[in-house]
CSV table of C-alpha atoms in Angstrom, one decimal:
chain,number,residue,atom,x,y,z
I,1,MET,CA,20.7,-0.5,15.1
I,2,SER,CA,20.0,-0.2,18.6
I,3,ALA,CA,20.9,3.1,20.6
I,4,PRO,CA,24.1,2.9,22.5
I,5,PRO,CA,23.4,4.1,26.1
I,6,HIS,CA,25.6,7.2,25.7
I,7,ALA,CA,25.1,8.1,22.2
I,8,SER,CA,25.4,11.8,21.0
I,9,SER,CA,21.9,13.8,21.7
I,10,SER,CA,22.2,16.7,19.7
I,11,PHE,CA,21.1,16.6,16.1
I,12,ASP,CA,19.9,19.1,13.3
I,13,VAL,CA,16.6,17.0,13.0
I,14,ALA,CA,14.9,14.1,15.2
I,15,ILE,CA,12.4,11.8,13.5
I,16,ALA,CA,10.0,9.7,15.5
I,17,GLY,CA,9.4,6.5,13.1
I,18,GLY,CA,11.5,4.3,10.9
I,19,GLY,CA,9.2,3.2,8.3
I,20,LEU,CA,9.4,4.4,4.5
I,21,ALA,CA,8.2,8.2,5.3
I,22,GLY,CA,10.6,8.4,8.0
I,23,LEU,CA,13.5,6.9,6.5
I,24,ALA,CA,12.9,8.7,2.9
I,25,CYS,CA,12.7,12.2,4.8
I,26,ALA,CA,15.7,11.5,6.9
I,27,ALA,CA,17.8,10.6,3.8
I,28,ALA,CA,16.9,13.5,1.9
I,29,LEU,CA,17.8,15.8,4.7
I,30,ALA,CA,21.2,14.0,5.1
I,31,ARG,CA,22.0,14.4,1.6
I,32,ARG,CA,21.4,18.1,2.1
I,33,GLY,CA,24.2,18.1,5.0
I,34,LEU,CA,21.9,17.7,8.0
I,35,ARG,CA,22.6,15.5,11.1
I,36,VAL,CA,19.5,13.5,11.5
I,37,ALA,CA,18.3,11.0,14.3
I,38,VAL,CA,15.7,8.4,13.5
I,39,CYS,CA,14.1,6.6,16.1
I,40,GLU,CA,12.1,3.3,15.6
I,41,ALA,CA,10.2,1.7,18.2
I,42,ARG,CA,10.4,-1.8,16.7
I,43,GLY,CA,13.5,-3.9,16.1
I,44,VAL,CA,12.9,-3.9,12.3
I,45,LEU,CA,13.0,-1.0,9.9
I,46,GLY,CA,10.6,-0.2,7.2
I,47,GLY,CA,7.3,0.0,9.0
I,48,ARG,CA,4.4,-1.2,6.7
I,49,ALA,CA,6.9,-1.4,3.7
I,50,SER,CA,9.4,-3.9,5.5
I,51,SER,CA,11.1,-7.2,4.7
I,52,GLN,CA,12.1,-10.1,7.1
I,53,ILE,CA,13.7,-13.4,6.5
I,54,ASP,CA,11.2,-16.3,6.9
I,55,ALA,CA,12.7,-18.7,9.7
I,56,VAL,CA,11.5,-21.8,8.0
I,57,THR,CA,12.3,-21.4,4.4
I,58,GLY,CA,14.8,-18.6,4.3
I,59,ASP,CA,12.9,-16.4,1.9
I,60,ALA,CA,12.5,-12.9,2.2
I,61,VAL,CA,9.0,-12.0,3.2
I,62,ASP,CA,7.3,-8.6,3.1
I,63,ILE,CA,4.8,-7.0,4.8
I,64,GLY,CA,3.3,-4.2,2.7
I,65,PRO,CA,2.3,-3.6,-1.0
I,66,HIS,CA,3.9,-6.3,-3.1
I,67,VAL,CA,3.3,-4.2,-6.3
I,68,ILE,CA,4.8,-1.1,-7.5
I,69,THR,CA,3.1,1.3,-10.5
I,70,THR,CA,4.7,3.7,-12.7
I,71,GLU,CA,2.5,6.4,-10.8
I,72,HIS,CA,4.6,6.0,-7.8
I,73,VAL,CA,6.7,8.7,-8.9
I,74,ASN,CA,8.0,9.7,-5.5
I,75,PHE,CA,9.1,6.1,-4.6
I,76,LEU,CA,10.6,5.5,-7.8
I,77,ALA,CA,12.8,8.6,-7.6
I,78,LEU,CA,14.2,7.4,-4.1
I,79,LEU,CA,15.1,4.1,-5.6
I,80,ARG,CA,16.7,6.1,-8.4
I,81,GLU,CA,18.6,8.1,-5.9
I,82,LEU,CA,19.8,5.0,-3.9
I,83,GLY,CA,20.5,3.0,-7.0
I,84,THR,CA,18.1,0.1,-6.5
I,85,ASP,CA,15.5,1.0,-9.3
I,86,ALA,CA,17.0,-1.8,-11.6
I,87,GLN,CA,15.6,-4.4,-8.6
I,88,VAL,CA,12.0,-3.5,-9.9
I,89,HIS,CA,10.8,-6.1,-12.6
I,90,TRP,CA,8.4,-4.3,-14.9
I,91,GLN,CA,5.6,-6.0,-16.4
I,92,ARG,CA,4.4,-4.0,-19.4
I,93,GLN,CA,1.9,-6.7,-20.8
I,94,PRO,CA,-0.6,-7.5,-19.8
I,95,LEU,CA,-1.6,-4.9,-17.6
I,96,ILE,CA,-3.5,-7.6,-15.5
I,97,THR,CA,-4.8,-10.8,-15.7
I,98,LEU,CA,-8.3,-11.2,-14.2
I,99,LEU,CA,-10.0,-14.3,-13.0
I,100,ASP,CA,-14.1,-14.0,-13.0
I,101,THR,CA,-15.1,-17.5,-11.5
I,102,GLY,CA,-18.7,-16.1,-12.1
I,103,LEU,CA,-18.3,-16.7,-15.8
I,104,PRO,CA,-18.4,-20.0,-17.7
I,105,PRO,CA,-15.0,-21.9,-17.5
I,106,ALA,CA,-13.9,-20.9,-21.0
I,107,ARG,CA,-14.4,-17.4,-20.6
I,108,ARG,CA,-13.6,-16.4,-17.0
I,109,VAL,CA,-9.8,-15.3,-17.5
I,110,LEU,CA,-9.8,-11.8,-18.8
I,111,ARG,CA,-6.3,-10.4,-19.8
I,112,MET,CA,-6.5,-6.9,-19.8
I,113,ARG,CA,-3.7,-5.1,-22.0
I,114,ARG,CA,-2.0,-1.7,-21.3
I,115,CYS,CA,-2.5,0.9,-23.9
I,116,ASP,CA,-0.7,4.1,-24.7
I,117,TRP,CA,-3.4,5.8,-26.4
I,118,PRO,CA,-4.3,9.2,-25.1
I,119,ALA,CA,-6.8,9.3,-22.1
I,120,PRO,CA,-9.6,8.4,-21.9
I,121,LEU,CA,-9.2,6.4,-25.3
I,122,HIS,CA,-6.7,4.0,-23.5
I,123,ALA,CA,-9.5,1.8,-22.0
I,124,LEU,CA,-11.1,1.0,-25.5
I,125,PRO,CA,-8.8,-1.9,-26.4
I,126,ASN,CA,-10.0,-3.6,-23.2
I,127,LEU,CA,-13.9,-3.2,-23.9
I,128,PRO,CA,-14.1,-6.6,-25.6
I,129,GLN,CA,-12.9,-8.2,-22.6
I,130,ALA,CA,-14.8,-6.1,-20.2
I,131,LEU,CA,-18.0,-7.1,-22.2
I,132,ARG,CA,-17.5,-10.5,-21.7
I,133,ALA,CA,-18.3,-10.0,-17.7
I,134,VAL,CA,-20.7,-6.9,-18.0
I,135,GLY,CA,-23.4,-5.3,-20.1
I,136,TRP,CA,-23.3,-2.1,-22.2
I,137,ALA,CA,-25.8,-0.7,-19.6
I,138,ASP,CA,-23.3,-1.5,-16.8
I,139,LEU,CA,-20.6,0.3,-18.7
I,140,LEU,CA,-22.6,3.4,-19.6
I,141,SER,CA,-23.7,3.8,-16.0
I,142,GLY,CA,-20.5,5.0,-15.0
I,143,LEU,CA,-20.5,7.9,-17.3
I,144,ARG,CA,-21.7,10.3,-14.6
I,145,LEU,CA,-19.1,9.3,-12.4
I,146,GLY,CA,-16.4,9.8,-15.3
I,147,TRP,CA,-17.7,13.2,-15.9
I,148,GLN,CA,-17.7,14.3,-12.2
I,149,ALA,CA,-13.9,12.7,-11.8
I,150,ALA,CA,-12.6,15.0,-14.7
I,151,ARG,CA,-14.2,18.0,-13.3
I,152,LEU,CA,-13.3,17.5,-9.6
I,153,ASP,CA,-10.9,20.1,-8.1
I,154,GLU,CA,-9.2,19.6,-4.8
I,155,ALA,CA,-12.0,21.8,-2.9
I,156,ALA,CA,-14.7,19.8,-4.5
I,157,THR,CA,-13.0,16.4,-3.6
I,158,LEU,CA,-12.6,17.3,0.0
I,159,GLU,CA,-16.4,17.8,0.2
I,160,LEU,CA,-16.9,14.1,-0.7
I,161,ASP,CA,-14.7,12.9,2.3
I,162,ASP,CA,-17.6,12.6,4.6
I,163,ARG,CA,-19.7,10.2,2.2
I,164,ASP,CA,-18.5,6.4,2.0
I,165,ALA,CA,-17.8,5.2,-1.4
I,166,LEU,CA,-20.6,2.8,-2.1
I,167,SER,CA,-23.1,5.6,-1.2
I,168,HIS,CA,-21.6,7.7,-3.7
I,169,LEU,CA,-21.3,5.3,-6.6
I,170,GLN,CA,-25.0,4.5,-5.9
I,171,ALA,CA,-26.0,8.4,-6.1
I,172,LEU,CA,-24.2,8.5,-9.3
I,173,GLY,CA,-26.2,5.8,-10.7
I,174,VAL,CA,-23.6,3.1,-11.1
I,175,SER,CA,-25.3,-0.1,-11.8
I,176,ARG,CA,-25.1,-2.7,-9.0
I,177,ARG,CA,-23.2,-5.3,-11.4
I,178,MET,CA,-20.4,-2.6,-12.2
I,179,ILE,CA,-20.1,-1.8,-8.5
I,180,GLU,CA,-19.6,-5.5,-7.7
I,181,TRP,CA,-17.5,-6.5,-10.7
I,182,PHE,CA,-15.2,-3.5,-10.9
I,183,TRP,CA,-15.4,-1.1,-8.0
I,184,ARG,CA,-15.3,-3.5,-5.1
I,185,SER,CA,-12.4,-5.3,-6.7
I,186,ALA,CA,-10.6,-2.3,-7.8
I,187,MET,CA,-10.9,-0.4,-4.4
I,188,LEU,CA,-10.1,-3.5,-2.1
I,189,ALA,CA,-6.9,-4.1,-4.2
I,190,LEU,CA,-5.8,-0.2,-4.5
I,191,LEU,CA,-6.9,1.2,-1.2
I,192,ASN,CA,-7.3,-1.8,1.2
I,193,LEU,CA,-10.7,-1.5,2.5
I,194,PRO,CA,-14.2,-2.4,1.2
I,195,LEU,CA,-16.3,0.5,-0.2
I,196,GLU,CA,-18.7,0.9,2.7
I,197,GLN,CA,-15.5,2.0,4.6
I,198,ARG,CA,-13.9,4.0,2.1
I,199,SER,CA,-14.5,7.6,1.6
I,200,ALA,CA,-15.9,8.8,-1.6
I,201,ALA,CA,-13.1,11.4,-1.7
I,202,ALA,CA,-10.2,8.7,-2.0
I,203,MET,CA,-12.2,6.6,-4.4
I,204,MET,CA,-12.7,9.7,-6.7
I,205,ARG,CA,-8.8,10.5,-6.6
I,206,VAL,CA,-8.2,6.9,-7.7
I,207,ALA,CA,-11.1,7.2,-10.4
I,208,ARG,CA,-9.5,10.4,-11.9
I,209,LEU,CA,-6.1,8.8,-12.1
I,210,LEU,CA,-7.3,5.7,-13.7
I,211,MET,CA,-9.4,7.6,-16.3
I,212,GLY,CA,-6.6,10.3,-16.9
I,213,ARG,CA,-3.5,8.4,-17.4
I,214,SER,CA,-2.4,6.2,-19.9
I,215,GLY,CA,0.4,3.7,-20.2
I,216,ALA,CA,0.6,3.0,-16.5
I,217,HIS,CA,1.9,-0.5,-15.6
I,218,PHE,CA,2.9,-2.7,-12.7
I,219,GLY,CA,6.4,-3.6,-11.3
I,220,PHE,CA,7.5,-6.3,-8.4
I,221,PRO,CA,10.6,-6.1,-6.2
I,222,ARG,CA,13.1,-8.6,-7.3
I,223,ILE,CA,14.3,-8.5,-3.7
I,224,GLY,CA,12.8,-8.2,-0.4
I,225,LEU,CA,10.5,-4.9,-0.3
I,226,GLY,CA,12.4,-3.3,2.5
I,227,GLU,CA,15.7,-4.2,0.9
I,228,LEU,CA,15.0,-1.8,-2.0
I,229,TYR,CA,15.3,1.4,0.3
I,230,VAL,CA,16.3,0.6,4.0
I,231,PRO,CA,20.0,-0.1,3.5
I,232,GLY,CA,20.5,3.0,1.2
I,233,CYS,CA,18.5,5.3,3.5
I,234,VAL,CA,20.5,4.3,6.5
I,235,ALA,CA,23.8,4.6,4.6
I,236,ALA,CA,22.8,8.0,3.5
I,237,ILE,CA,21.9,8.9,7.2
I,238,GLU,CA,25.1,7.8,8.7
I,239,GLN,CA,27.3,9.2,5.8
I,240,ALA,CA,26.1,12.7,7.0
I,241,GLY,CA,26.9,12.0,10.6
I,242,GLY,CA,23.3,11.2,11.7
I,243,VAL,CA,22.1,7.7,13.4
I,244,VAL,CA,19.2,5.2,12.9
I,245,TRP,CA,18.2,3.5,16.1
I,246,THR,CA,15.9,0.5,16.4
I,247,ASP,CA,14.1,-0.4,19.6
I,248,ALA,CA,13.9,3.3,20.4
I,249,ARG,CA,10.4,4.3,21.4
I,250,VAL,CA,9.5,7.9,21.7
I,251,GLN,CA,7.6,8.7,24.8
I,252,ARG,CA,7.1,12.5,24.0
I,253,VAL,CA,8.1,15.5,22.0
I,254,ARG,CA,10.1,17.8,24.1
I,255,LEU,CA,8.7,21.4,23.9
I,256,ARG,CA,10.3,24.8,24.5
I,257,ASP,CA,8.2,27.9,24.5
I,258,GLY,CA,5.4,26.0,22.7
I,259,ARG,CA,7.8,24.6,20.0
I,260,ALA,CA,9.1,21.1,19.4
I,261,ALA,CA,12.8,20.9,20.6
I,262,GLY,CA,13.4,17.2,20.3
I,263,MET,CA,12.2,13.9,21.8
I,264,THR,CA,12.3,12.3,25.2
I,265,LEU,CA,12.6,8.3,24.8
I,266,THR,CA,10.9,5.6,27.1
I,267,ASP,CA,14.3,4.7,28.5
I,268,GLY,CA,14.7,8.4,29.8
I,269,ARG,CA,17.2,9.8,27.1
I,270,GLU,CA,16.4,13.0,25.6
I,271,LEU,CA,17.4,14.0,22.1
I,272,HIS,CA,17.8,17.7,21.3
I,273,ALA,CA,17.0,18.9,17.8
I,274,THR,CA,16.2,22.2,16.0
I,275,THR,CA,13.2,20.4,14.0
I,276,THR,CA,11.4,17.3,15.1
I,277,VAL,CA,9.3,15.2,12.6
I,278,LEU,CA,6.6,12.6,13.6
I,279,ALA,CA,6.6,10.1,10.8
I,280,LEU,CA,3.9,8.0,12.5
I,281,PRO,CA,0.1,7.3,12.3
I,282,PRO,CA,-1.9,10.3,13.4
I,283,ALA,CA,-3.3,9.0,16.7
I,284,GLN,CA,0.2,8.2,17.7
I,285,ALA,CA,1.6,11.2,16.7
I,286,ALA,CA,-1.0,13.1,18.5
I,287,GLY,CA,-0.5,11.6,21.9
I,288,LEU,CA,3.4,12.2,21.7
I,289,LEU,CA,2.6,16.1,21.4
I,290,LEU,CA,0.8,16.2,24.7
I,291,GLN,CA,2.4,17.7,27.5
I,292,GLU,CA,3.0,16.1,31.0
I,293,ASP,CA,-0.1,17.7,32.3
I,294,GLY,CA,-2.1,16.5,29.3
I,295,ALA,CA,-2.3,19.9,27.5
I,296,ALA,CA,-1.9,20.7,23.8
I,297,PRO,CA,1.2,22.5,22.8
I,298,GLN,CA,0.6,26.5,22.1
I,299,SER,CA,1.0,25.8,18.5
I,300,LEU,CA,-2.2,23.4,18.4
I,301,ALA,CA,-4.0,25.3,21.3
I,302,GLY,CA,-6.3,27.3,18.9
I,303,HIS,CA,-7.1,24.2,16.7
I,304,GLN,CA,-10.2,22.8,18.2
I,305,GLY,CA,-10.8,18.9,17.8
I,306,TRP,CA,-7.2,18.2,16.6
I,307,GLY,CA,-7.0,15.4,18.7
I,308,ASP,CA,-10.1,14.0,17.8
I,309,LEU,CA,-9.5,14.4,14.1
I,310,ALA,CA,-6.2,12.3,14.6
I,311,GLU,CA,-8.2,9.6,16.3
I,312,ARG,CA,-10.3,9.3,13.3
I,313,LEU,CA,-7.5,8.8,10.8
I,314,ARG,CA,-7.0,5.2,11.6
I,315,PRO,CA,-4.2,3.1,9.8
I,316,VAL,CA,-6.0,0.4,7.4
I,317,PRO,CA,-5.8,-3.1,9.0
I,318,TYR,CA,-3.4,-4.8,6.9
I,319,VAL,CA,-2.3,-8.5,7.5
I,320,CYS,CA,0.1,-10.3,5.0
I,321,THR,CA,-0.1,-13.9,4.2
I,322,LEU,CA,2.4,-16.0,2.4
I,323,LEU,CA,1.6,-19.6,1.0
I,324,TRP,CA,4.2,-22.0,-0.1
I,325,PHE,CA,3.2,-24.6,-2.6
I,326,ASP,CA,4.9,-27.9,-3.6
I,327,ARG,CA,4.9,-26.8,-7.2
I,328,PRO,CA,4.4,-24.1,-9.6
I,329,ILE,CA,0.6,-23.1,-9.6
I,330,THR,CA,0.5,-20.4,-12.6
I,331,GLN,CA,2.5,-18.8,-15.3
I,332,GLN,CA,1.4,-15.6,-14.2
I,333,ARG,CA,3.6,-13.2,-12.0
I,334,PHE,CA,0.4,-11.4,-11.0
I,335,TRP,CA,-3.2,-12.0,-11.2
I,336,ALA,CA,-6.4,-10.9,-9.4
I,337,ARG,CA,-9.9,-12.4,-8.7
I,338,VAL,CA,-13.1,-10.3,-9.2
I,339,TRP,CA,-14.6,-9.6,-5.9
I,340,LYS,CA,-16.8,-12.2,-4.3
I,341,PRO,CA,-18.8,-11.8,-1.0
I,342,GLY,CA,-16.6,-13.0,1.9
I,343,ASP,CA,-13.4,-12.4,0.1
I,344,LEU,CA,-10.5,-11.1,2.2
I,345,ASN,CA,-8.3,-10.2,-0.7
I,346,THR,CA,-8.5,-10.1,-4.5
I,347,ASP,CA,-4.8,-9.8,-5.7
I,348,PHE,CA,-2.2,-12.6,-5.7
I,349,TYR,CA,1.8,-12.6,-6.4
I,350,ASP,CA,3.9,-15.5,-7.5
I,351,LEU,CA,7.3,-14.8,-6.0
I,352,ALA,CA,8.8,-17.8,-7.7
I,353,ARG,CA,8.0,-16.0,-10.9
I,354,ILE,CA,9.1,-12.6,-9.7
I,355,ARG,CA,12.0,-13.6,-7.6
I,356,GLY,CA,13.0,-17.0,-8.9
I,357,GLY,CA,12.3,-18.4,-5.4
I,358,CYS,CA,10.8,-21.6,-6.6
I,359,THR,CA,13.3,-24.6,-6.3
I,360,GLY,CA,11.0,-27.4,-7.4
I,361,ARG,CA,10.4,-28.0,-4.0
I,362,ARG,CA,8.7,-24.9,-2.7
I,363,CYS,CA,7.0,-22.0,-4.5
I,364,PRO,CA,5.9,-18.9,-2.4
I,365,VAL,CA,2.9,-17.2,-3.5
I,366,VAL,CA,1.6,-14.0,-1.8
I,367,PRO,CA,-2.2,-13.3,-1.7
I,368,GLY,CA,-2.6,-9.4,-1.3
I,369,GLY,CA,-2.8,-8.0,2.3
I,370,GLN,CA,-6.0,-8.9,4.3
I,371,ARG,CA,-8.2,-6.1,5.3
I,372,HIS,CA,-10.0,-7.0,8.3
I,373,ARG,CA,-8.9,-7.1,11.7
I,374,CYS,CA,-10.6,-10.3,12.5
I,375,ALA,CA,-8.5,-12.1,9.8
I,376,ARG,CA,-5.9,-14.0,11.6
I,377,GLY,CA,-3.8,-17.5,11.4
I,378,ALA,CA,-5.5,-20.4,9.9
I,379,ALA,CA,-8.6,-18.8,8.5
I,380,VAL,CA,-6.6,-16.3,6.8
I,381,ALA,CA,-4.4,-18.9,5.2
I,382,GLY,CA,-7.4,-21.0,4.2
I,383,ARG,CA,-9.1,-18.2,2.5
I,384,ALA,CA,-6.0,-17.3,1.0
I,385,GLN,CA,-5.4,-20.7,-0.5
I,386,ARG,CA,-8.7,-21.0,-2.3
I,387,GLY,CA,-7.9,-17.9,-4.2
I,388,ALA,CA,-4.5,-19.2,-5.2
I,389,HIS,CA,-5.4,-22.9,-5.6
I,390,ALA,CA,-4.4,-25.2,-8.5
I,391,GLU,CA,-5.7,-28.6,-8.9
I,392,GLY,CA,-3.3,-31.1,-7.1
I,393,ASP,CA,-1.0,-28.8,-5.3
I,394,ARG,CA,-0.1,-29.1,-1.6
I,395,ARG,CA,0.5,-26.3,0.6
I,396,LEU,CA,3.9,-26.9,2.4
I,397,HIS,CA,4.1,-23.9,4.6
I,398,ALA,CA,2.1,-20.7,5.6
C-alpha cells in the first residue's frame, strides 16, 4: 500500500526494499514482536520474484525464477511458515527433459532421471542418456574439476572469484564438447549468465552442490510466484503493528553518530528506527549510505574501496518473456534445450501444465529469463518462440 501522508514514523526496524529478501526479513522480525516498516520504491512488491496480472489474458505472469528446487531450503521454510508450501507442484520424475537439436531426430530427446543413490553415484543411471550426446573422453575430462569441487573450502573458493568460469574449465582440462553441451547450458539456466561473465567461484559452488547431493528435484508454483509469499509476509508484518509501503523511495539512510538511525524518503518524510536494513542491490545500497556532503559514514570510513566493490556487484540482467499459443505444444511441464550459439535462454515452462491455464484457446509458455541487456521486445519473443515452437502452432500473445 502507498504510505499515508501522516503515517507513524517510529519503528524498531526500517527496511529499504520490498523484494523477497526485504519481505522475508521483515516477516521474520515481525514474528519476534518487532514493529517493522518496509519501503518499496515501485508500486509492486516482490522485486525480482514478483507477479502481476497480464492485462490481455488475465493470467498471472511472473518476473523471476519459474522453478524451485528442494535445495532452496530457506525459501521452502518461509513457505511452510506462511502456509503456502502446498502451492508448489513437485516433479519427482523425470529430473529434466533435455532437447539436443544437434543429435539425430530419433535421439535428441534426453530424459534425465532423479536418483536417490548416495552421491556421486546418483549420476550413474543417467550415463546412457549422456553418452548419446558426448563421449567417454568428454565425461572423463571433468574428473579434475570434480576432484577440486569435492576438496574446496570457502577460502579456496573465494580465491577463484577473480577468474571467469570458462577460463577455469579450460585450465582444468574439461573438453570443449563437455563445456558446450553441459556447462554452458547448466550455468546459463542456474546462474543466468554466460560462462565468460560468471566467476569460477560461483560455478564451483554449483558444481559442488550438483556432485554432492542426491535426490534433488524441481517444483513449480501453482499460483503466481509473488502470491506464494507477498500476501503472507505483509499480513505478518501488519499483525505486529508494522507497515509495508509501496511507491516509497528511500533517498538516504539517516545517520546519528556514525550509525544508521532510520531513513529519509524522497518525499521528505523521515523514518526513525533502532535498526536499518538495506535489502537492495549493492550499488544502490551504497548510494543511500553517503552523507549529504558525499562522505562515507564513520562505520565504513576505514574500509577502502567499499563503494567501488559495490559497483562491481551488479545485478544480473533478467528479462522474462511469456508466449501464449493457440494449442498445447508439449506434454512436459518443464524442459530445456542444450545451449547453442546465439541462445538467450535454455529452459522452458508450460504454465498450462503447471497451473491449468490452458483453456483450449490460449496456452502460456514461459522461456527462462533472458540474460542480455540488449534483449528487448520482438527480438526476445522471436528467439524464445524458436525454442518453444511446435509444428502448426500459432502465437496469440507475447
